[in-house]
Amino acid sequence: MTGIVRLRLQRFGRKKLPFYRIVAANSQSPRDGKFLEVCGTYNPIASKDGVKEITLKTDRLKYWISVGAQPSDRVAWILGKFGVMPPVPQRYNPQRAVPKAERPGAKS
């Protein structure tokens, strides 16, 4: 089985209480299936302090990126927040906030 290595989230936890591992996995393996290495964890449910817990093995993440692993969108955002990778540019389309009828060049 050959393919691209991806850095992605593997879901654990129960219904409505997700917990994720950041894993290096073959792109063809299922989301919660076989993986090569666990590189961190991400708990999106904030604690009572309002803190979301994230642990990263930065040395291993940098290694996987250096050998060509491609992070998923969410993992790239997390790695950008913590300085492992350059931050991902925000998607911003100001025209989207304006109703279609009011946009310049709209047919009336």
PDB file of N, CA and C in Angstrom:
ATOM      1  N   MET A   1       0.852  -1.177   0.000  1.00  0.00           N
ATOM      2  CA  MET A   1       0.000   0.000   0.000  1.00  0.00           C
ATOM      3  C   MET A   1       0.892   1.233   0.000  1.00  0.00           C
ATOM      4  N   THR A   2       0.896   1.966  -1.080  1.00  0.00           N
ATOM      5  CA  THR A   2       1.700   3.179  -1.173  1.00  0.00           C
ATOM      6  C   THR A   2       0.771   4.365  -1.318  1.00  0.00           C
ATOM      7  N   GLY A   3       1.276   5.508  -0.955  1.00  0.00           N
ATOM      8  CA  GLY A   3       0.460   6.707  -1.070  1.00  0.00           C
ATOM      9  C   GLY A   3       1.096   7.862  -0.318  1.00  0.00           C
ATOM     10  N   ILE A   4       0.393   8.928  -0.296  1.00  0.00           N
ATOM     11  CA  ILE A   4       0.865  10.134   0.351  1.00  0.00           C
ATOM     12  C   ILE A   4       0.597  10.035   1.848  1.00  0.00           C
ATOM     13  N   VAL A   5       1.564  10.483   2.638  1.00  0.00           N
ATOM     14  CA  VAL A   5       1.366  10.524   4.083  1.00  0.00           C
ATOM     15  C   VAL A   5       0.679  11.832   4.429  1.00  0.00           C
ATOM     16  N   ARG A   6      -0.367  11.759   5.240  1.00  0.00           N
ATOM     17  CA  ARG A   6      -1.114  12.939   5.661  1.00  0.00           C
ATOM     18  C   ARG A   6      -1.039  13.056   7.177  1.00  0.00           C
ATOM     19  N   LEU A   7      -0.991  14.290   7.639  1.00  0.00           N
ATOM     20  CA  LEU A   7      -1.144  14.577   9.062  1.00  0.00           C
ATOM     21  C   LEU A   7      -2.602  14.946   9.245  1.00  0.00           C
ATOM     22  N   ARG A   8      -3.333  14.157  10.012  1.00  0.00           N
ATOM     23  CA  ARG A   8      -4.763  14.399  10.134  1.00  0.00           C
ATOM     24  C   ARG A   8      -5.261  14.034  11.522  1.00  0.00           C
ATOM     25  N   LEU A   9      -6.527  14.346  11.760  1.00  0.00           N
ATOM     26  CA  LEU A   9      -7.149  14.072  13.042  1.00  0.00           C
ATOM     27  C   LEU A   9      -7.828  12.709  13.021  1.00  0.00           C
ATOM     28  N   GLN A  10      -7.656  11.969  14.103  1.00  0.00           N
ATOM     29  CA  GLN A  10      -8.302  10.674  14.273  1.00  0.00           C
ATOM     30  C   GLN A  10      -9.253  10.815  15.452  1.00  0.00           C
ATOM     31  N   ARG A  11     -10.540  10.591  15.227  1.00  0.00           N
ATOM     32  CA  ARG A  11     -11.555  10.889  16.247  1.00  0.00           C
ATOM     33  C   ARG A  11     -11.683   9.779  17.276  1.00  0.00           C
ATOM     34  N   PHE A  12     -11.728  10.201  18.531  1.00  0.00           N
ATOM     35  CA  PHE A  12     -12.015   9.312  19.656  1.00  0.00           C
ATOM     36  C   PHE A  12     -13.110   9.965  20.474  1.00  0.00           C
ATOM     37  N   GLY A  13     -13.417   9.416  21.626  1.00  0.00           N
ATOM     38  CA  GLY A  13     -14.456   9.989  22.473  1.00  0.00           C
ATOM     39  C   GLY A  13     -15.789   9.331  22.181  1.00  0.00           C
ATOM     40  N   ARG A  14     -16.825   9.973  22.682  1.00  0.00           N
ATOM     41  CA  ARG A  14     -18.156   9.413  22.470  1.00  0.00           C
ATOM     42  C   ARG A  14     -19.014  10.433  21.745  1.00  0.00           C
ATOM     43  N   LYS A  15     -20.276  10.122  21.598  1.00  0.00           N
ATOM     44  CA  LYS A  15     -21.184  10.992  20.870  1.00  0.00           C
ATOM     45  C   LYS A  15     -21.226  12.378  21.522  1.00  0.00           C
ATOM     46  N   LYS A  16     -21.028  13.407  20.719  1.00  0.00           N
ATOM     47  CA  LYS A  16     -21.059  14.816  21.123  1.00  0.00           C
ATOM     48  C   LYS A  16     -19.944  15.219  22.083  1.00  0.00           C
ATOM     49  N   LEU A  17     -18.968  14.344  22.332  1.00  0.00           N
ATOM     50  CA  LEU A  17     -17.792  14.673  23.142  1.00  0.00           C
ATOM     51  C   LEU A  17     -16.541  14.200  22.408  1.00  0.00           C
ATOM     52  N   PRO A  18     -16.164  14.886  21.325  1.00  0.00           N
ATOM     53  CA  PRO A  18     -15.036  14.408  20.536  1.00  0.00           C
ATOM     54  C   PRO A  18     -13.689  14.671  21.217  1.00  0.00           C
ATOM     55  N   PHE A  19     -12.749  13.834  20.883  1.00  0.00           N
ATOM     56  CA  PHE A  19     -11.356  13.975  21.291  1.00  0.00           C
ATOM     57  C   PHE A  19     -10.552  13.459  20.114  1.00  0.00           C
ATOM     58  N   TYR A  20      -9.516  14.180  19.725  1.00  0.00           N
ATOM     59  CA  TYR A  20      -8.784  13.805  18.521  1.00  0.00           C
ATOM     60  C   TYR A  20      -7.322  13.535  18.812  1.00  0.00           C
ATOM     61  N   ARG A  21      -6.743  12.603  18.074  1.00  0.00           N
ATOM     62  CA  ARG A  21      -5.301  12.418  18.016  1.00  0.00           C
ATOM     63  C   ARG A  21      -4.834  13.001  16.687  1.00  0.00           C
ATOM     64  N   ILE A  22      -3.698  13.651  16.700  1.00  0.00           N
ATOM     65  CA  ILE A  22      -3.073  14.099  15.459  1.00  0.00           C
ATOM     66  C   ILE A  22      -2.127  12.979  15.045  1.00  0.00           C
ATOM     67  N   VAL A  23      -2.391  12.376  13.894  1.00  0.00           N
ATOM     68  CA  VAL A  23      -1.617  11.218  13.474  1.00  0.00           C
ATOM     69  C   VAL A  23      -1.032  11.422  12.081  1.00  0.00           C
ATOM     70  N   ALA A  24       0.070  10.743  11.834  1.00  0.00           N
ATOM     71  CA  ALA A  24       0.618  10.622  10.489  1.00  0.00           C
ATOM     72  C   ALA A  24       0.068   9.311   9.942  1.00  0.00           C
ATOM     73  N   ALA A  25      -0.662   9.389   8.832  1.00  0.00           N
ATOM     74  CA  ALA A  25      -1.312   8.199   8.285  1.00  0.00           C
ATOM     75  C   ALA A  25      -1.232   8.223   6.765  1.00  0.00           C
ATOM     76  N   ASN A  26      -1.324   7.050   6.184  1.00  0.00           N
ATOM     77  CA  ASN A  26      -1.408   6.939   4.741  1.00  0.00           C
ATOM     78  C   ASN A  26      -2.724   7.576   4.296  1.00  0.00           C
ATOM     79  N   SER A  27      -2.696   8.311   3.202  1.00  0.00           N
ATOM     80  CA  SER A  27      -3.888   9.027   2.759  1.00  0.00           C
ATOM     81  C   SER A  27      -5.028   8.088   2.382  1.00  0.00           C
ATOM     82  N   GLN A  28      -4.722   6.828   2.066  1.00  0.00           N
ATOM     83  CA  GLN A  28      -5.757   5.896   1.650  1.00  0.00           C
ATOM     84  C   GLN A  28      -6.376   5.132   2.818  1.00  0.00           C
ATOM     85  N   SER A  29      -5.805   5.235   4.010  1.00  0.00           N
ATOM     86  CA  SER A  29      -6.370   4.513   5.152  1.00  0.00           C
ATOM     87  C   SER A  29      -7.569   5.277   5.704  1.00  0.00           C
ATOM     88  N   PRO A  30      -8.521   4.602   6.348  1.00  0.00           N
ATOM     89  CA  PRO A  30      -9.705   5.272   6.874  1.00  0.00           C
ATOM     90  C   PRO A  30      -9.363   6.262   7.981  1.00  0.00           C
ATOM     91  N   ARG A  31     -10.299   7.162   8.275  1.00  0.00           N
ATOM     92  CA  ARG A  31     -10.073   8.221   9.267  1.00  0.00           C
ATOM     93  C   ARG A  31      -9.622   7.660  10.609  1.00  0.00           C
ATOM     94  N   ASP A  32     -10.297   6.637  11.094  1.00  0.00           N
ATOM     95  CA  ASP A  32      -9.964   6.066  12.396  1.00  0.00           C
ATOM     96  C   ASP A  32      -9.199   4.754  12.265  1.00  0.00           C
ATOM     97  N   GLY A  33      -8.615   4.515  11.095  1.00  0.00           N
ATOM     98  CA  GLY A  33      -7.939   3.254  10.835  1.00  0.00           C
ATOM     99  C   GLY A  33      -6.456   3.290  11.147  1.00  0.00           C
ATOM    100  N   LYS A  34      -5.721   2.520  10.356  1.00  0.00           N
ATOM    101  CA  LYS A  34      -4.290   2.336  10.567  1.00  0.00           C
ATOM    102  C   LYS A  34      -3.538   3.658  10.396  1.00  0.00           C
ATOM    103  N   PHE A  35      -2.543   3.883  11.255  1.00  0.00           N
ATOM    104  CA  PHE A  35      -1.733   5.092  11.177  1.00  0.00           C
ATOM    105  C   PHE A  35      -0.273   4.736  11.401  1.00  0.00           C
ATOM    106  N   LEU A  36       0.619   5.656  11.070  1.00  0.00           N
ATOM    107  CA  LEU A  36       2.044   5.418  11.213  1.00  0.00           C
ATOM    108  C   LEU A  36       2.568   5.852  12.580  1.00  0.00           C
ATOM    109  N   GLU A  37       2.088   7.006  13.063  1.00  0.00           N
ATOM    110  CA  GLU A  37       2.590   7.526  14.334  1.00  0.00           C
ATOM    111  C   GLU A  37       1.610   8.547  14.914  1.00  0.00           C
ATOM    112  N   VAL A  38       1.497   8.571  16.238  1.00  0.00           N
ATOM    113  CA  VAL A  38       0.705   9.592  16.930  1.00  0.00           C
ATOM    114  C   VAL A  38       1.625  10.778  17.185  1.00  0.00           C
ATOM    115  N   CYS A  39       1.205  11.965  16.728  1.00  0.00           N
ATOM    116  CA  CYS A  39       2.042  13.165  16.840  1.00  0.00           C
ATOM    117  C   CYS A  39       1.457  14.216  17.773  1.00  0.00           C
ATOM    118  N   GLY A  40       0.326  13.945  18.390  1.00  0.00           N
ATOM    119  CA  GLY A  40      -0.250  14.912  19.315  1.00  0.00           C
ATOM    120  C   GLY A  40      -1.710  14.606  19.578  1.00  0.00           C
ATOM    121  N   THR A  41      -2.324  15.469  20.404  1.00  0.00           N
ATOM    122  CA  THR A  41      -3.739  15.326  20.716  1.00  0.00           C
ATOM    123  C   THR A  41      -4.405  16.692  20.645  1.00  0.00           C
ATOM    124  N   TYR A  42      -5.724  16.684  20.462  1.00  0.00           N
ATOM    125  CA  TYR A  42      -6.505  17.918  20.380  1.00  0.00           C
ATOM    126  C   TYR A  42      -7.860  17.659  21.008  1.00  0.00           C
ATOM    127  N   ASN A  43      -8.186  18.437  22.038  1.00  0.00           N
ATOM    128  CA  ASN A  43      -9.480  18.325  22.699  1.00  0.00           C
ATOM    129  C   ASN A  43     -10.255  19.611  22.430  1.00  0.00           C
ATOM    130  N   PRO A  44     -11.215  19.608  21.482  1.00  0.00           N
ATOM    131  CA  PRO A  44     -11.922  20.835  21.116  1.00  0.00           C
ATOM    132  C   PRO A  44     -12.952  21.289  22.145  1.00  0.00           C
ATOM    133  N   ILE A  45     -13.286  20.433  23.105  1.00  0.00           N
ATOM    134  CA  ILE A  45     -14.246  20.811  24.137  1.00  0.00           C
ATOM    135  C   ILE A  45     -13.481  21.581  25.216  1.00  0.00           C
ATOM    136  N   ALA A  46     -13.857  22.842  25.409  1.00  0.00           N
ATOM    137  CA  ALA A  46     -13.160  23.682  26.373  1.00  0.00           C
ATOM    138  C   ALA A  46     -13.425  23.202  27.796  1.00  0.00           C
ATOM    139  N   SER A  47     -12.409  23.316  28.644  1.00  0.00           N
ATOM    140  CA  SER A  47     -12.573  22.975  30.053  1.00  0.00           C
ATOM    141  C   SER A  47     -13.335  24.098  30.754  1.00  0.00           C
ATOM    142  N   LYS A  48     -13.498  23.983  32.057  1.00  0.00           N
ATOM    143  CA  LYS A  48     -14.228  25.012  32.796  1.00  0.00           C
ATOM    144  C   LYS A  48     -13.529  26.364  32.728  1.00  0.00           C
ATOM    145  N   ASP A  49     -12.205  26.351  32.511  1.00  0.00           N
ATOM    146  CA  ASP A  49     -11.440  27.604  32.383  1.00  0.00           C
ATOM    147  C   ASP A  49     -11.613  28.218  30.995  1.00  0.00           C
ATOM    148  N   GLY A  50     -12.204  27.485  30.054  1.00  0.00           N
ATOM    149  CA  GLY A  50     -12.338  27.963  28.685  1.00  0.00           C
ATOM    150  C   GLY A  50     -11.119  27.645  27.842  1.00  0.00           C
ATOM    151  N   VAL A  51     -10.324  26.653  28.270  1.00  0.00           N
ATOM    152  CA  VAL A  51      -9.091  26.288  27.574  1.00  0.00           C
ATOM    153  C   VAL A  51      -9.298  24.997  26.797  1.00  0.00           C
ATOM    154  N   LYS A  52      -8.912  25.013  25.518  1.00  0.00           N
ATOM    155  CA  LYS A  52      -8.935  23.802  24.705  1.00  0.00           C
ATOM    156  C   LYS A  52      -7.534  23.195  24.760  1.00  0.00           C
ATOM    157  N   GLU A  53      -7.446  21.933  25.107  1.00  0.00           N
ATOM    158  CA  GLU A  53      -6.150  21.299  25.323  1.00  0.00           C
ATOM    159  C   GLU A  53      -5.583  20.757  24.021  1.00  0.00           C
ATOM    160  N   ILE A  54      -4.333  21.139  23.728  1.00  0.00           N
ATOM    161  CA  ILE A  54      -3.628  20.647  22.548  1.00  0.00           C
ATOM    162  C   ILE A  54      -2.218  20.258  22.977  1.00  0.00           C
ATOM    163  N   THR A  55      -1.810  19.031  22.649  1.00  0.00           N
ATOM    164  CA  THR A  55      -0.427  18.617  22.882  1.00  0.00           C
ATOM    165  C   THR A  55       0.171  18.251  21.541  1.00  0.00           C
ATOM    166  N   LEU A  56       1.398  18.684  21.297  1.00  0.00           N
ATOM    167  CA  LEU A  56       2.069  18.432  20.022  1.00  0.00           C
ATOM    168  C   LEU A  56       3.470  17.898  20.264  1.00  0.00           C
ATOM    169  N   LYS A  57       3.874  16.915  19.469  1.00  0.00           N
ATOM    170  CA  LYS A  57       5.266  16.479  19.438  1.00  0.00           C
ATOM    171  C   LYS A  57       5.897  17.236  18.276  1.00  0.00           C
ATOM    172  N   THR A  58       6.378  18.446  18.551  1.00  0.00           N
ATOM    173  CA  THR A  58       6.828  19.330  17.464  1.00  0.00           C
ATOM    174  C   THR A  58       7.980  18.739  16.673  1.00  0.00           C
ATOM    175  N   ASP A  59       8.890  18.036  17.335  1.00  0.00           N
ATOM    176  CA  ASP A  59      10.015  17.453  16.598  1.00  0.00           C
ATOM    177  C   ASP A  59       9.527  16.430  15.574  1.00  0.00           C
ATOM    178  N   ARG A  60       8.557  15.590  15.955  1.00  0.00           N
ATOM    179  CA  ARG A  60       8.039  14.582  15.030  1.00  0.00           C
ATOM    180  C   ARG A  60       7.185  15.213  13.929  1.00  0.00           C
ATOM    181  N   LEU A  61       6.422  16.250  14.278  1.00  0.00           N
ATOM    182  CA  LEU A  61       5.623  16.936  13.261  1.00  0.00           C
ATOM    183  C   LEU A  61       6.532  17.588  12.220  1.00  0.00           C
ATOM    184  N   LYS A  62       7.599  18.241  12.671  1.00  0.00           N
ATOM    185  CA  LYS A  62       8.547  18.857  11.733  1.00  0.00           C
ATOM    186  C   LYS A  62       9.213  17.797  10.858  1.00  0.00           C
ATOM    187  N   TYR A  63       9.511  16.632  11.449  1.00  0.00           N
ATOM    188  CA  TYR A  63      10.095  15.548  10.664  1.00  0.00           C
ATOM    189  C   TYR A  63       9.138  15.120   9.557  1.00  0.00           C
ATOM    190  N   TRP A  64       7.866  14.861   9.899  1.00  0.00           N
ATOM    191  CA  TRP A  64       6.911  14.393   8.893  1.00  0.00           C
ATOM    192  C   TRP A  64       6.696  15.438   7.804  1.00  0.00           C
ATOM    193  N   ILE A  65       6.671  16.700   8.176  1.00  0.00           N
ATOM    194  CA  ILE A  65       6.524  17.758   7.168  1.00  0.00           C
ATOM    195  C   ILE A  65       7.755  17.797   6.277  1.00  0.00           C
ATOM    196  N   SER A  66       8.949  17.582   6.862  1.00  0.00           N
ATOM    197  CA  SER A  66      10.187  17.630   6.077  1.00  0.00           C
ATOM    198  C   SER A  66      10.284  16.496   5.062  1.00  0.00           C
ATOM    199  N   VAL A  67       9.650  15.353   5.346  1.00  0.00           N
ATOM    200  CA  VAL A  67       9.684  14.238   4.402  1.00  0.00           C
ATOM    201  C   VAL A  67       8.490  14.243   3.456  1.00  0.00           C
ATOM    202  N   GLY A  68       7.677  15.314   3.505  1.00  0.00           N
ATOM    203  CA  GLY A  68       6.627  15.484   2.504  1.00  0.00           C
ATOM    204  C   GLY A  68       5.209  15.187   2.951  1.00  0.00           C
ATOM    205  N   ALA A  69       4.970  14.995   4.239  1.00  0.00           N
ATOM    206  CA  ALA A  69       3.607  14.745   4.697  1.00  0.00           C
ATOM    207  C   ALA A  69       2.767  16.010   4.523  1.00  0.00           C
ATOM    208  N   GLN A  70       1.530  15.831   4.102  1.00  0.00           N
ATOM    209  CA  GLN A  70       0.632  16.956   3.864  1.00  0.00           C
ATOM    210  C   GLN A  70      -0.394  17.034   4.987  1.00  0.00           C
ATOM    211  N   PRO A  71      -0.450  18.170   5.710  1.00  0.00           N
ATOM    212  CA  PRO A  71      -1.436  18.282   6.779  1.00  0.00           C
ATOM    213  C   PRO A  71      -2.833  18.546   6.219  1.00  0.00           C
ATOM    214  N   SER A  72      -3.847  18.043   6.919  1.00  0.00           N
ATOM    215  CA  SER A  72      -5.233  18.360   6.560  1.00  0.00           C
ATOM    216  C   SER A  72      -5.481  19.825   6.896  1.00  0.00           C
ATOM    217  N   ASP A  73      -6.615  20.363   6.477  1.00  0.00           N
ATOM    218  CA  ASP A  73      -6.915  21.776   6.714  1.00  0.00           C
ATOM    219  C   ASP A  73      -6.879  22.120   8.198  1.00  0.00           C
ATOM    220  N   ARG A  74      -7.538  21.314   9.020  1.00  0.00           N
ATOM    221  CA  ARG A  74      -7.619  21.615  10.450  1.00  0.00           C
ATOM    222  C   ARG A  74      -6.266  21.457  11.133  1.00  0.00           C
ATOM    223  N   VAL A  75      -5.514  20.427  10.758  1.00  0.00           N
ATOM    224  CA  VAL A  75      -4.182  20.230  11.347  1.00  0.00           C
ATOM    225  C   VAL A  75      -3.255  21.361  10.922  1.00  0.00           C
ATOM    226  N   ALA A  76      -3.352  21.821   9.673  1.00  0.00           N
ATOM    227  CA  ALA A  76      -2.532  22.948   9.222  1.00  0.00           C
ATOM    228  C   ALA A  76      -2.855  24.203  10.029  1.00  0.00           C
ATOM    229  N   TRP A  77      -4.138  24.406  10.356  1.00  0.00           N
ATOM    230  CA  TRP A  77      -4.539  25.554  11.170  1.00  0.00           C
ATOM    231  C   TRP A  77      -3.936  25.448  12.571  1.00  0.00           C
ATOM    232  N   ILE A  78      -3.984  24.251  13.170  1.00  0.00           N
ATOM    233  CA  ILE A  78      -3.428  24.042  14.513  1.00  0.00           C
ATOM    234  C   ILE A  78      -1.919  24.268  14.498  1.00  0.00           C
ATOM    235  N   LEU A  79      -1.236  23.706  13.504  1.00  0.00           N
ATOM    236  CA  LEU A  79       0.221  23.852  13.429  1.00  0.00           C
ATOM    237  C   LEU A  79       0.616  25.299  13.170  1.00  0.00           C
ATOM    238  N   GLY A  80      -0.199  26.033  12.418  1.00  0.00           N
ATOM    239  CA  GLY A  80       0.061  27.457  12.187  1.00  0.00           C
ATOM    240  C   GLY A  80      -0.091  28.269  13.458  1.00  0.00           C
ATOM    241  N   LYS A  81      -1.061  27.911  14.292  1.00  0.00           N
ATOM    242  CA  LYS A  81      -1.283  28.612  15.560  1.00  0.00           C
ATOM    243  C   LYS A  81      -0.099  28.456  16.507  1.00  0.00           C
ATOM    244  N   PHE A  82       0.569  27.293  16.448  1.00  0.00           N
ATOM    245  CA  PHE A  82       1.648  27.001  17.384  1.00  0.00           C
ATOM    246  C   PHE A  82       3.033  27.164  16.773  1.00  0.00           C
ATOM    247  N   GLY A  83       3.125  27.718  15.587  1.00  0.00           N
ATOM    248  CA  GLY A  83       4.419  28.044  14.994  1.00  0.00           C
ATOM    249  C   GLY A  83       5.197  26.891  14.413  1.00  0.00           C
ATOM    250  N   VAL A  84       4.569  25.731  14.244  1.00  0.00           N
ATOM    251  CA  VAL A  84       5.251  24.602  13.626  1.00  0.00           C
ATOM    252  C   VAL A  84       5.342  24.823  12.115  1.00  0.00           C
ATOM    253  N   MET A  85       4.312  25.446  11.557  1.00  0.00           N
ATOM    254  CA  MET A  85       4.252  25.785  10.126  1.00  0.00           C
ATOM    255  C   MET A  85       3.891  27.260  10.013  1.00  0.00           C
ATOM    256  N   PRO A  86       4.083  27.858   8.832  1.00  0.00           N
ATOM    257  CA  PRO A  86       3.569  29.219   8.654  1.00  0.00           C
ATOM    258  C   PRO A  86       2.052  29.211   8.782  1.00  0.00           C
ATOM    259  N   PRO A  87       1.479  30.286   9.361  1.00  0.00           N
ATOM    260  CA  PRO A  87       0.028  30.300   9.526  1.00  0.00           C
ATOM    261  C   PRO A  87      -0.711  30.234   8.191  1.00  0.00           C
ATOM    262  N   VAL A  88      -1.839  29.559   8.201  1.00  0.00           N
ATOM    263  CA  VAL A  88      -2.664  29.418   7.004  1.00  0.00           C
ATOM    264  C   VAL A  88      -3.399  30.739   6.779  1.00  0.00           C
ATOM    265  N   PRO A  89      -3.389  31.282   5.552  1.00  0.00           N
ATOM    266  CA  PRO A  89      -4.122  32.527   5.318  1.00  0.00           C
ATOM    267  C   PRO A  89      -5.617  32.318   5.509  1.00  0.00           C
ATOM    268  N   GLN A  90      -6.260  33.321   6.095  1.00  0.00           N
ATOM    269  CA  GLN A  90      -7.696  33.221   6.334  1.00  0.00           C
ATOM    270  C   GLN A  90      -8.450  33.392   5.028  1.00  0.00           C
ATOM    271  N   ARG A  91      -9.508  32.640   4.904  1.00  0.00           N
ATOM    272  CA  ARG A  91     -10.385  32.783   3.745  1.00  0.00           C
ATOM    273  C   ARG A  91     -11.360  33.907   4.052  1.00  0.00           C
ATOM    274  N   TYR A  92     -11.293  34.954   3.248  1.00  0.00           N
ATOM    275  CA  TYR A  92     -12.164  36.093   3.501  1.00  0.00           C
ATOM    276  C   TYR A  92     -12.687  36.598   2.179  1.00  0.00           C
ATOM    277  N   ASN A  93     -13.997  36.632   2.035  1.00  0.00           N
ATOM    278  CA  ASN A  93     -14.627  37.131   0.835  1.00  0.00           C
ATOM    279  C   ASN A  93     -15.662  38.169   1.257  1.00  0.00           C
ATOM    280  N   PRO A  94     -15.307  39.470   1.180  1.00  0.00           N
ATOM    281  CA  PRO A  94     -16.240  40.488   1.662  1.00  0.00           C
ATOM    282  C   PRO A  94     -17.547  40.539   0.872  1.00  0.00           C
ATOM    283  N   GLN A  95     -17.540  40.091  -0.390  1.00  0.00           N
ATOM    284  CA  GLN A  95     -18.771  40.123  -1.184  1.00  0.00           C
ATOM    285  C   GLN A  95     -19.810  39.138  -0.665  1.00  0.00           C
ATOM    286  N   ARG A  96     -19.367  38.128   0.046  1.00  0.00           N
ATOM    287  CA  ARG A  96     -20.278  37.113   0.509  1.00  0.00           C
ATOM    288  C   ARG A  96     -21.265  37.656   1.544  1.00  0.00           C
ATOM    289  N   ALA A  97     -20.873  38.705   2.260  1.00  0.00           N
ATOM    290  CA  ALA A  97     -21.737  39.287   3.278  1.00  0.00           C
ATOM    291  C   ALA A  97     -22.835  40.155   2.667  1.00  0.00           C
ATOM    292  N   VAL A  98     -22.658  40.552   1.411  1.00  0.00           N
ATOM    293  CA  VAL A  98     -23.622  41.412   0.736  1.00  0.00           C
ATOM    294  C   VAL A  98     -24.622  40.524  -0.006  1.00  0.00           C
ATOM    295  N   PRO A  99     -25.924  40.780   0.107  1.00  0.00           N
ATOM    296  CA  PRO A  99     -26.902  39.988  -0.642  1.00  0.00           C
ATOM    297  C   PRO A  99     -26.632  40.057  -2.156  1.00  0.00           C
ATOM    298  N   LYS A 100     -26.930  38.988  -2.859  1.00  0.00           N
ATOM    299  CA  LYS A 100     -26.635  38.914  -4.291  1.00  0.00           C
ATOM    300  C   LYS A 100     -27.293  40.040  -5.077  1.00  0.00           C
ATOM    301  N   ALA A 101     -28.475  40.432  -4.678  1.00  0.00           N
ATOM    302  CA  ALA A 101     -29.197  41.480  -5.397  1.00  0.00           C
ATOM    303  C   ALA A 101     -28.493  42.840  -5.284  1.00  0.00           C
ATOM    304  N   GLU A 102     -27.744  43.044  -4.201  1.00  0.00           N
ATOM    305  CA  GLU A 102     -27.089  44.328  -3.976  1.00  0.00           C
ATOM    306  C   GLU A 102     -25.636  44.369  -4.432  1.00  0.00           C
ATOM    307  N   ARG A 103     -25.090  43.253  -4.907  1.00  0.00           N
ATOM    308  CA  ARG A 103     -23.700  43.218  -5.341  1.00  0.00           C
ATOM    309  C   ARG A 103     -23.529  44.010  -6.624  1.00  0.00           C
ATOM    310  N   PRO A 104     -22.336  44.620  -6.788  1.00  0.00           N
ATOM    311  CA  PRO A 104     -22.093  45.334  -8.036  1.00  0.00           C
ATOM    312  C   PRO A 104     -22.080  44.331  -9.209  1.00  0.00           C
ATOM    313  N   GLY A 105     -22.693  44.721 -10.292  1.00  0.00           N
ATOM    314  CA  GLY A 105     -22.776  43.856 -11.465  1.00  0.00           C
ATOM    315  C   GLY A 105     -23.901  42.841 -11.395  1.00  0.00           C
ATOM    316  N   ALA A 106     -24.751  42.943 -10.392  1.00  0.00           N
ATOM    317  CA  ALA A 106     -25.878  42.016 -10.274  1.00  0.00           C
ATOM    318  C   ALA A 106     -26.978  42.415 -11.263  1.00  0.00           C
ATOM    319  N   LYS A 107     -27.636  41.401 -11.799  1.00  0.00           N
ATOM    320  CA  LYS A 107     -28.728  41.661 -12.731  1.00  0.00           C
ATOM    321  C   LYS A 107     -29.968  42.049 -11.950  1.00  0.00           C
ATOM    322  N   SER A 108     -30.639  43.131 -12.347  1.00  0.00           N
ATOM    323  CA  SER A 108     -31.824  43.558 -11.614  1.00  0.00           C
ATOM    324  C   SER A 108     -33.082  43.152 -12.319  1.00  0.00           C
TER     325      SER A 108
END
